Coordinates of C-alpha atoms and ligand atoms in Angstrom, one line a residue:
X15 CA -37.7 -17.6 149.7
X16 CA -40.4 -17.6 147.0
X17 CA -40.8 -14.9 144.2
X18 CA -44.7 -14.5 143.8
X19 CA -45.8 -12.2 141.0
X20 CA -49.7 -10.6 142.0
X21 CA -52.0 -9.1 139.0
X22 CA -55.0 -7.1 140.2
X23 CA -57.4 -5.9 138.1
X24 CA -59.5 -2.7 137.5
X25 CA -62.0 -3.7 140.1
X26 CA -59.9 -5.0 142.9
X27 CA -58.3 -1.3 142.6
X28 CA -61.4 1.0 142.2
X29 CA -60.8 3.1 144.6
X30 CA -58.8 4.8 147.4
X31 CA -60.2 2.3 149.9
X32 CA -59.2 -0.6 148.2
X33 CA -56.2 0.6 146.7
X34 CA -55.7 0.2 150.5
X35 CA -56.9 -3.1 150.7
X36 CA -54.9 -4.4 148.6
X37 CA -51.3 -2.7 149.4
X38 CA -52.5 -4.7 152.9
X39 CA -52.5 -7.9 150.9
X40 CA -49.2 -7.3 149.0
X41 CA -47.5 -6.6 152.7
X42 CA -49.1 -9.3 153.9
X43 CA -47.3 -11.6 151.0
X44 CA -44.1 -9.8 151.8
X45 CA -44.2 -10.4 155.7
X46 CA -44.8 -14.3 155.0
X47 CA -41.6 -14.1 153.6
X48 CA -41.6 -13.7 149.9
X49 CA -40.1 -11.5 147.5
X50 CA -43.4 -10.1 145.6
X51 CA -43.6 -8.1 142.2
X52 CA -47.6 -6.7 141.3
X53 CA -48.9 -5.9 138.1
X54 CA -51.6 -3.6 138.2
X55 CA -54.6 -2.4 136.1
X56 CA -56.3 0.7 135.5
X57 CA -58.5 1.4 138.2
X58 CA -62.0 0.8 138.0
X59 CA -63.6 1.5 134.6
X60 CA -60.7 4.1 134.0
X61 CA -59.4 2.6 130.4
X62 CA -63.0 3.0 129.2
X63 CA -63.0 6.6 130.4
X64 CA -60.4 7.5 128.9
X65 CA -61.3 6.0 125.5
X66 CA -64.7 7.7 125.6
X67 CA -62.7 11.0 126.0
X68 CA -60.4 10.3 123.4
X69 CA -63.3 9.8 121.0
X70 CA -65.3 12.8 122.3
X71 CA -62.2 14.6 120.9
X72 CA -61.9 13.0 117.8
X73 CA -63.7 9.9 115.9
X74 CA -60.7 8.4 114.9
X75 CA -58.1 9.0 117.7
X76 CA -54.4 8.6 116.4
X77 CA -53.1 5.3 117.5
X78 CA -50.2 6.5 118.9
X79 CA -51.8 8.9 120.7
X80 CA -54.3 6.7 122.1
X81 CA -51.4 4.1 123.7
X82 CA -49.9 7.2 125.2
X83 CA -53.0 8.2 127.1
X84 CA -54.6 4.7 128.0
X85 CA -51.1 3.6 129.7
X86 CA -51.8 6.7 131.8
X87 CA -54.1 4.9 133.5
X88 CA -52.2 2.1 134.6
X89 CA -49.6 4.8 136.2
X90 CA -51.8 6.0 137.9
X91 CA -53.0 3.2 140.0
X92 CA -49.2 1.6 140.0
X93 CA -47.9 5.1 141.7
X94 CA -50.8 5.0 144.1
X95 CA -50.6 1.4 145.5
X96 CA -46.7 2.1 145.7
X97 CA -47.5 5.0 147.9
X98 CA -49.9 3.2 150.0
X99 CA -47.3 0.7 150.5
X100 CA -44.7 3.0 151.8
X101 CA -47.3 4.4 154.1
X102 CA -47.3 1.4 155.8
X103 CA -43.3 1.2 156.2
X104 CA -42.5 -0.8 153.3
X105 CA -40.2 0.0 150.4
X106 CA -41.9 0.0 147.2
X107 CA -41.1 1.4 143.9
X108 CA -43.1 1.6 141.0
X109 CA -42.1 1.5 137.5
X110 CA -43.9 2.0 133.8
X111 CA -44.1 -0.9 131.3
X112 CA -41.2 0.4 129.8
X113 CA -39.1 1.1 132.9
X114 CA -39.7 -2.9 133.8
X115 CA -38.4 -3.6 130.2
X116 CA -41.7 -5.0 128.4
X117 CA -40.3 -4.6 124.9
X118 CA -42.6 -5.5 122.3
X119 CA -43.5 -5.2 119.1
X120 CA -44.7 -1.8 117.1
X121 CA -48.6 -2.9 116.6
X122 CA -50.5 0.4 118.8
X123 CA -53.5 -1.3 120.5
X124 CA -52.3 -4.7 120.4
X125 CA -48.6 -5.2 121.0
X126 CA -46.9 -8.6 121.6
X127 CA -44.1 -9.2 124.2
X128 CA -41.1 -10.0 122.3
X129 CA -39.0 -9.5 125.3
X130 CA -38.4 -9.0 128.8
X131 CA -35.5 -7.4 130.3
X132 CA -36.5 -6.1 134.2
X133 CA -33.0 -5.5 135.2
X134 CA -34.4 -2.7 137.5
X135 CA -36.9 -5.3 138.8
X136 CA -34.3 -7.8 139.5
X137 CA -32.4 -4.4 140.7
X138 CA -35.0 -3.5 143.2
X139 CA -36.0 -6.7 144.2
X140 CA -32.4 -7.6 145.7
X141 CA -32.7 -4.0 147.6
X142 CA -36.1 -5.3 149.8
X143 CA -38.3 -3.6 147.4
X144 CA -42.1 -4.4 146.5
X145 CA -42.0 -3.7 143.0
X146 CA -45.1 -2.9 141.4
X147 CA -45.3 -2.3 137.2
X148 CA -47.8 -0.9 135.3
X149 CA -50.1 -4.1 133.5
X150 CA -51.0 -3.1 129.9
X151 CA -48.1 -1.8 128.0
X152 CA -44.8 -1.9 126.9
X153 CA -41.8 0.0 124.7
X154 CA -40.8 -0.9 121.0
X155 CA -37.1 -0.4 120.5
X156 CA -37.5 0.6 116.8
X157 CA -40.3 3.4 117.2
X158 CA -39.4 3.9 120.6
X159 CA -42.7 4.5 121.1
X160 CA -45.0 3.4 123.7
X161 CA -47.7 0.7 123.4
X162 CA -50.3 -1.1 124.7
X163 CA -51.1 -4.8 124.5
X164 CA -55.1 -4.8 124.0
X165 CA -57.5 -4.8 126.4
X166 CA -57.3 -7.0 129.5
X167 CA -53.6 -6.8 129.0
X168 CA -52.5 -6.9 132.5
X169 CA -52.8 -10.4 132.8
X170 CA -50.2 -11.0 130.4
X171 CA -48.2 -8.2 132.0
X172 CA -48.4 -10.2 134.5
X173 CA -47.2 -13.5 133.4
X174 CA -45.0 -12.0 130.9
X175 CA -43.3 -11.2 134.4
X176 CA -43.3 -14.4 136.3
X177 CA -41.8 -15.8 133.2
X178 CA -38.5 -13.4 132.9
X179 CA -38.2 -13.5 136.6
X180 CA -38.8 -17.3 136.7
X181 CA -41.6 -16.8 139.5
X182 CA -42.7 -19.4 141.7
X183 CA -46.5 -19.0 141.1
X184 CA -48.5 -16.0 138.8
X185 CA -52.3 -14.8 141.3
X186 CA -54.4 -13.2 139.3
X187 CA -56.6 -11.5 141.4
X188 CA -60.3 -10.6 140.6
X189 CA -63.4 -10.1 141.8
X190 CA -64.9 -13.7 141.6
X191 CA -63.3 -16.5 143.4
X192 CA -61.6 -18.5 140.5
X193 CA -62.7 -20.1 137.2
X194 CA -66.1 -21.9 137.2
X195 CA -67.0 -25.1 135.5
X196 CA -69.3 -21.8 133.5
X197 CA -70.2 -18.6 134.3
X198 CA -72.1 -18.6 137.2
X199 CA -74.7 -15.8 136.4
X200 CA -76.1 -18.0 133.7
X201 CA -76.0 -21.3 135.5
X202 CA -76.6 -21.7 139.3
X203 CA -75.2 -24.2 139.8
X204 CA -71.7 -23.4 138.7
X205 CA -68.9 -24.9 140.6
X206 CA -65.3 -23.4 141.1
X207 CA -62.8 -25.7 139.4
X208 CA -59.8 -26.5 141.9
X209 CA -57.8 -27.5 138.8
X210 CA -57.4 -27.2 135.5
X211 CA -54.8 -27.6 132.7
X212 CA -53.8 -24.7 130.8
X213 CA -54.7 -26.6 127.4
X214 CA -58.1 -26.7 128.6
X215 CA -58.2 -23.3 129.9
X216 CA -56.9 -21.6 126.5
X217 CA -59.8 -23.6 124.9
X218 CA -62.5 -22.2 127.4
X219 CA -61.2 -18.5 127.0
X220 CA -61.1 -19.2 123.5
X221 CA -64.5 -20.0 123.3
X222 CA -65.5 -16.8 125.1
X223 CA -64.6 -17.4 129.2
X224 CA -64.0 -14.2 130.5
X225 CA -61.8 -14.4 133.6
X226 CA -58.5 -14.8 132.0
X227 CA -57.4 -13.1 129.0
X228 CA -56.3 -15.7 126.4
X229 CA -53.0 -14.0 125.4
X230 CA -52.1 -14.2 128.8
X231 CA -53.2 -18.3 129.2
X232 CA -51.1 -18.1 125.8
X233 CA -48.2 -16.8 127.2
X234 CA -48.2 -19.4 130.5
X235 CA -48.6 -22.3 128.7
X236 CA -45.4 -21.9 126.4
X237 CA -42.9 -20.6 129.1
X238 CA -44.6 -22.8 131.5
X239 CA -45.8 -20.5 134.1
X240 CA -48.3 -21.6 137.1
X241 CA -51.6 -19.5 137.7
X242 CA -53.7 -19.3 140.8
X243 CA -57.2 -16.9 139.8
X244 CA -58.2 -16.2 142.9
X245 CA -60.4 -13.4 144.7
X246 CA -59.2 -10.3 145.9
X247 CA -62.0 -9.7 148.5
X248 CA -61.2 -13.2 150.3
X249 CA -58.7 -15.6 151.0
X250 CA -59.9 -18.6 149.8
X251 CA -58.3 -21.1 147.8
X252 CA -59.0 -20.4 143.6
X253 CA -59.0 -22.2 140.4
X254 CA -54.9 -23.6 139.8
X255 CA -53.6 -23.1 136.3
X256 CA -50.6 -25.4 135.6
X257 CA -49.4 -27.7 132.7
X258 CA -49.4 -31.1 133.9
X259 CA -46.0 -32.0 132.3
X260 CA -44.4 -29.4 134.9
X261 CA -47.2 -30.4 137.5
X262 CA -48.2 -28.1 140.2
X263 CA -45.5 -26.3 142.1
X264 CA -44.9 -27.8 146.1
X265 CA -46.1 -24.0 147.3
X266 CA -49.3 -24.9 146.4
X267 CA -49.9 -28.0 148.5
X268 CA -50.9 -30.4 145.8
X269 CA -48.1 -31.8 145.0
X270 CA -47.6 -36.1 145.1
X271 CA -51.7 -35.8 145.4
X272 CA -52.9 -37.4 142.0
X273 CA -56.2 -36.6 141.4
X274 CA -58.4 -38.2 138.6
X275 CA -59.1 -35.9 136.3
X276 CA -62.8 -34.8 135.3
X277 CA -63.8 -35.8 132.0
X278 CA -65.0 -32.0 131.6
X279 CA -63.5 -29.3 132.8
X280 CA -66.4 -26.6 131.7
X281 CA -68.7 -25.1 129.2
X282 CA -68.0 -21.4 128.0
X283 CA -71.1 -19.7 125.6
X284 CA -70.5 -17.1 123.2
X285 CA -72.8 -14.4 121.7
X286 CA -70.5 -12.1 120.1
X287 CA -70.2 -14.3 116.9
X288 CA -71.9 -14.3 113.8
X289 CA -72.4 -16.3 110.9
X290 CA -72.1 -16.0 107.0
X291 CA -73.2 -18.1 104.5
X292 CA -72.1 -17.7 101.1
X293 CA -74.8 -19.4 98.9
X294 CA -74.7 -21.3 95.3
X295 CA -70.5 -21.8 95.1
X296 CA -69.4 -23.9 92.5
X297 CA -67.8 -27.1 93.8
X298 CA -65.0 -27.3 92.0
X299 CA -61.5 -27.2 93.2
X300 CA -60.2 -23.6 94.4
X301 CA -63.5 -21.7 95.4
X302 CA -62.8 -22.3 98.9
X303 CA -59.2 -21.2 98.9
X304 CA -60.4 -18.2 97.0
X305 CA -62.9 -17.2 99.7
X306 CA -61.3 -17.3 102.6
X307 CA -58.6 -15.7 101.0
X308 CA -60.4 -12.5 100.8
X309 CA -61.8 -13.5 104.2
X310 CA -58.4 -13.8 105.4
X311 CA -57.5 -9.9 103.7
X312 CA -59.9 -8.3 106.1
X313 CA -57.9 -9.8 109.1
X314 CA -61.0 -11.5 110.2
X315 CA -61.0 -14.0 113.1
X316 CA -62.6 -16.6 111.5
X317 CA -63.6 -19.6 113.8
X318 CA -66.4 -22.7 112.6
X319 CA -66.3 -23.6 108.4
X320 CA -69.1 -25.9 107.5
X321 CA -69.7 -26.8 103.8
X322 CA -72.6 -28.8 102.7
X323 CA -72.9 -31.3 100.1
X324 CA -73.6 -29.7 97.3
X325 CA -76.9 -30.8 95.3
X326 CA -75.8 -33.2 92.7
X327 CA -78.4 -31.4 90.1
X328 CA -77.0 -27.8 90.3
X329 CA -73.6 -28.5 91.4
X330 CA -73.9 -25.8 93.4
X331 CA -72.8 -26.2 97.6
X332 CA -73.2 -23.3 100.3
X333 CA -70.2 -22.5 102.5
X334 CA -70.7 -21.5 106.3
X335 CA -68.4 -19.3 108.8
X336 CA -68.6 -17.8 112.0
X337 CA -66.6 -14.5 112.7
X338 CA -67.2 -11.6 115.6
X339 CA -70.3 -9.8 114.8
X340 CA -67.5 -6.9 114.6
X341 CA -66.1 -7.9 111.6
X342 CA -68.9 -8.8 109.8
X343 CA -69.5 -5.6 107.8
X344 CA -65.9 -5.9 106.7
X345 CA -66.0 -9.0 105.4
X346 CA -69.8 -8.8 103.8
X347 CA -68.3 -6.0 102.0
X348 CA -64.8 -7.7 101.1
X349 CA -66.8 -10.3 99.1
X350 CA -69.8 -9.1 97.8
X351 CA -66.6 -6.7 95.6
X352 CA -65.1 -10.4 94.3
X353 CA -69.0 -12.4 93.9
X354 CA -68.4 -12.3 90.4
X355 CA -65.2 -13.4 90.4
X356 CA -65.4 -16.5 93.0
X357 CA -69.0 -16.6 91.1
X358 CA -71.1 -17.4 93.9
X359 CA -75.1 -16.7 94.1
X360 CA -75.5 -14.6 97.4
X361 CA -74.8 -13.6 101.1
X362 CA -76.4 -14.6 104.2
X363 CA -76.0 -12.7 107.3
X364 CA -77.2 -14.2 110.8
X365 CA -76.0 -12.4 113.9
X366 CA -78.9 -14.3 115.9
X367 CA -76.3 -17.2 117.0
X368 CA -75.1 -18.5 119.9
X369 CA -71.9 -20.8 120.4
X370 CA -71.4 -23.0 123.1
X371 CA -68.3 -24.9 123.8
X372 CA -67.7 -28.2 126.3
X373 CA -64.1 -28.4 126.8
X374 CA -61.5 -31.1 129.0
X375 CA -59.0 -32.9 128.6
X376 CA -60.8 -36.6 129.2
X377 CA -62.2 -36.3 126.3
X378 CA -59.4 -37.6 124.1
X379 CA -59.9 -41.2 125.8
X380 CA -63.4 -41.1 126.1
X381 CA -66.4 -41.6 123.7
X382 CA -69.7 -41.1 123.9
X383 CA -69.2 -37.1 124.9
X384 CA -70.5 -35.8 121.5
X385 CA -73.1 -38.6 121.8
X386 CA -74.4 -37.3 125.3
X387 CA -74.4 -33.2 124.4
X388 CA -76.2 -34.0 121.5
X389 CA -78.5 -35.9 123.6
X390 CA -79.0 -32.8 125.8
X391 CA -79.6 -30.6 123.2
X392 CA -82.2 -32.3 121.8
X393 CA -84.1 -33.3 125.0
X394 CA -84.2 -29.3 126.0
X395 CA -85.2 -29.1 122.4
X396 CA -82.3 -26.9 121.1
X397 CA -81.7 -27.0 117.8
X398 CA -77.9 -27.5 116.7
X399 CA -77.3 -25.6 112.9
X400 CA -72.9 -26.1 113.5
X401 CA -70.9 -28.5 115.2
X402 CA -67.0 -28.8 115.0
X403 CA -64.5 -30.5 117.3
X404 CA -61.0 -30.6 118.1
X405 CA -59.1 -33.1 120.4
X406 CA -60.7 -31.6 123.7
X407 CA -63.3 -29.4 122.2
X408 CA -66.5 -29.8 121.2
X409 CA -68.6 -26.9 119.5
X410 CA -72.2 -26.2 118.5
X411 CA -73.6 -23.0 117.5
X412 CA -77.9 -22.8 118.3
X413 CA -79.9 -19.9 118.4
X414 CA -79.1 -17.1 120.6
X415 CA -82.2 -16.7 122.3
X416 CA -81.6 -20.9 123.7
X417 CA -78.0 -20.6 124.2
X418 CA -78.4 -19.6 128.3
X419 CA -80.5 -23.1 128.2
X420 CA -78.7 -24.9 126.5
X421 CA -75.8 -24.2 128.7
X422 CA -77.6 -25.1 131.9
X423 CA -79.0 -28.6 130.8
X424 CA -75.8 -29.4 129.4
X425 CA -73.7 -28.8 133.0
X426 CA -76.2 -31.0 134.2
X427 CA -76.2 -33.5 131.6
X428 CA -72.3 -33.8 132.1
X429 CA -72.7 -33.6 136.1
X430 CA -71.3 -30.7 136.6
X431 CA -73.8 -28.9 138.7
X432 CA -73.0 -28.2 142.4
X433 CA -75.1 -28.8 145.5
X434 CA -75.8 -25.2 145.7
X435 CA -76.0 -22.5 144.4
X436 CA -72.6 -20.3 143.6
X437 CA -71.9 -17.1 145.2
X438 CA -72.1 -14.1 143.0
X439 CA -70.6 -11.4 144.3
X440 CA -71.9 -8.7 141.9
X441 CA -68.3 -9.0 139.7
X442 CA -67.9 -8.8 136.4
X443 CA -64.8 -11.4 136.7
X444 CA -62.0 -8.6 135.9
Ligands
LIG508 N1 -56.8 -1.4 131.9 C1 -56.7 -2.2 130.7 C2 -58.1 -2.6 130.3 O1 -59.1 -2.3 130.9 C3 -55.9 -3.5 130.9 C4 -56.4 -4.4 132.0 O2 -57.3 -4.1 132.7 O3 -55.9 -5.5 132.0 O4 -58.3 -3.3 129.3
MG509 MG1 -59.5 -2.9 133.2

């Protein structure tokens, strides 16, 4: 008997109907034979609701506060799709994130997992029980308060789960049929990858790939957990998840078959960064350390440095970063209080910039790649103002207004593009 943990997300549960639909899905998984546990999200838009009303109430909602009403959400849909279980003469019980024994740490909004004790899963579980858990939150033993692990938590509810229960496979379920090579609304052509590492996929959700959340790829990779992200509105076959040193689990019908791996797994594009320049810096030891030290005060998420050569006349050099276009007041403000201590001329803000990343694994062994998106760039006539790299990344940041192009002639450049065109089923991928 296999233990299968299923996460479905706010749109596979909008509603009474498919609250329905899926409870059939979950029976189906038990009647084949397998001992199942679901994490489940809020349903629909529900977490947003609820956040506009807290702020209709109050512009700064209490962060404790906040936790305790947004996990409300996820009860609701867990106690629901437990009941529509039952209806159908199956034993399910439902418990909160706290009840499954999510502990985690005291941060409100954005709690880690520090442990995972589901005695009562384990409890119910060896009873013939479906057990369903809330996604999205957890307990801290020292507060004992209730949190909430930021948004899009349920997927790491989710594999938070398969990893303390030692689960044969992790589905996330969603409302498009797997990971794409990228996202299919820009480019056409998109294809569904069959197969991907998790290094690679915690690079393209890094770099702004929205089907899986990247705590939750996180959290896989180090305990070694298998995903399958696959569609809750079909039965086909989705994009595997695994970490080739533990290859794919026997379940999953791959195993002994060894595939070549493609040089490129996919291209993700980002428009929610920004960039700052910090002009006229003296090039002398320490200035950068000093920067990004106040950088690093605000909390900022900083991703791409670039520094130029500094003009041999002045001595002068000007220092580039990208960071969310959320943070970017914060940190304009954080240094233009030190400018005349780090002694710099001025600030430039740009949050006209687009990012795109080509990530895969074949990249360590293979040159040339850099050589050929380069290539693309320029052919389309895109313009490249950043590039950094890593050992199966490669980044540029161009204008936003080229960045949907630049996208599409690189999937082709890197022959990536299917033979037709990918269905879109009108999801938003959560
Ligand atoms: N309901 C939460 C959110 O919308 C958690 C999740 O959907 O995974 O962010
Ligand atoms: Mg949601």
């Amino acid at each position: 008997m296999s233990l299968i943990v299923q996460k479905y997300g706010g749109s596979s549960v909008s509603d009474a109907e498919s609250i329905k639909r899926v409870a059939k899905r979950i029976v189906e998984t038990r009647k084949a034979g397998n001992d199942v546990v679901v994490a489940v999200s809020a349903m629909g838009d529900t977490t947003d609701e609820l956040l506009d009303l807290a702020h209709e109430v109050t512009p700064i909602p209490a962060p404790r506060e906040l936790d305790m009403l947004l996990t409300a959400g996820e009860r609701i849909s867990m106690a629901l799709l437990a009941m529509a279980i039952k209806s159908m003469g199956y034993d399910a019980r439902s418990f909160t994130g706290s009840q499954a024994g999510m502990i985690t740490d005291a941060q409100h909004g954005a709690a880690r997992i520090v442990d995972v004790t589901p005695g009562r899963l384990s409890e119910a579980l060896s009873q013939g029980a479906i057990v369903i858990v809330a996604g999205f939150q957890g307990f801290n033993r020292d507060t004992k308060d209730i949190t909430t692990l930021g948004r899009g938590g349920s997927d790491t509810t989710a594999v938070a789960l398969a990893a303390a229960l030692d689960a044969d496979v992790c589905e996330i379920y969603t409302d498009v049929d797997g990971v794409f090579t990228s996202d299919p609304r820009v480019v056409p052509l998109a294809r569904k990858i069959d197969r991907i590492t998790s290094e690679e996929m915690l690079e393209l959700a890094a770099a702004g790939a929205k089907v899986l959340y990247i705590r939750a790829v996180e959290y896989a990779r180090r305990h070694g957990v298998t995903l399958h992200v696959r569609s809750s509105f079909n039965n086909n076959e989705g994009t595997i998840v695994y970490n080739p040193e533990a290859g794919i689990p026997a379940e999953l019908g791959r195993n002994g078959v060894e595939v070549e791996e493609p040089i490129i797994a996919g291209i993700a594009a980002d428009l929610s960064e920004a960039k700052i320049t910090v002009v006229g810096v003296p090039d002398i030891p320490g200035k950068a350390a000093q920067i990004f030290k106040i950088v690093a005060k605000t909390n900022s998420n900083v991703d791409m440095i670039v520094q130029n050569v500094s003009a041999a006349v002045s001595g002068l050099t000007d220092i580039s970063f990208t960071l969310p276009k959320s943070e970017g007041q914060i940190v304009l403000t954080a240094l233009t209080a030190e400018q005349d201590a780090v002694g710099f001329q001025s600030l430039q803000y740009d949050d006209q910039i687009g990012k795109l990343a080509l990530v895969g694994a074949g990249m360590r062994t293979n040159t040339g790649v850099s050589a050929k998106l380069f290539e693309a760039l320029y052919e389309a006539g895109i313009n490249i103002e950043m590039i950094s790299t890593s050992e199966i990344r490669i980044s540029v940041v161009t204008r936003a207004d080229t960045i949907n192009d630049a996208v599409r002639v690189v999937h082709t450049a890197f022959g990536l593009d299917a033979d037709e065109v990918a269905k879109v089923h009108g999801g938003t991928g959560r």
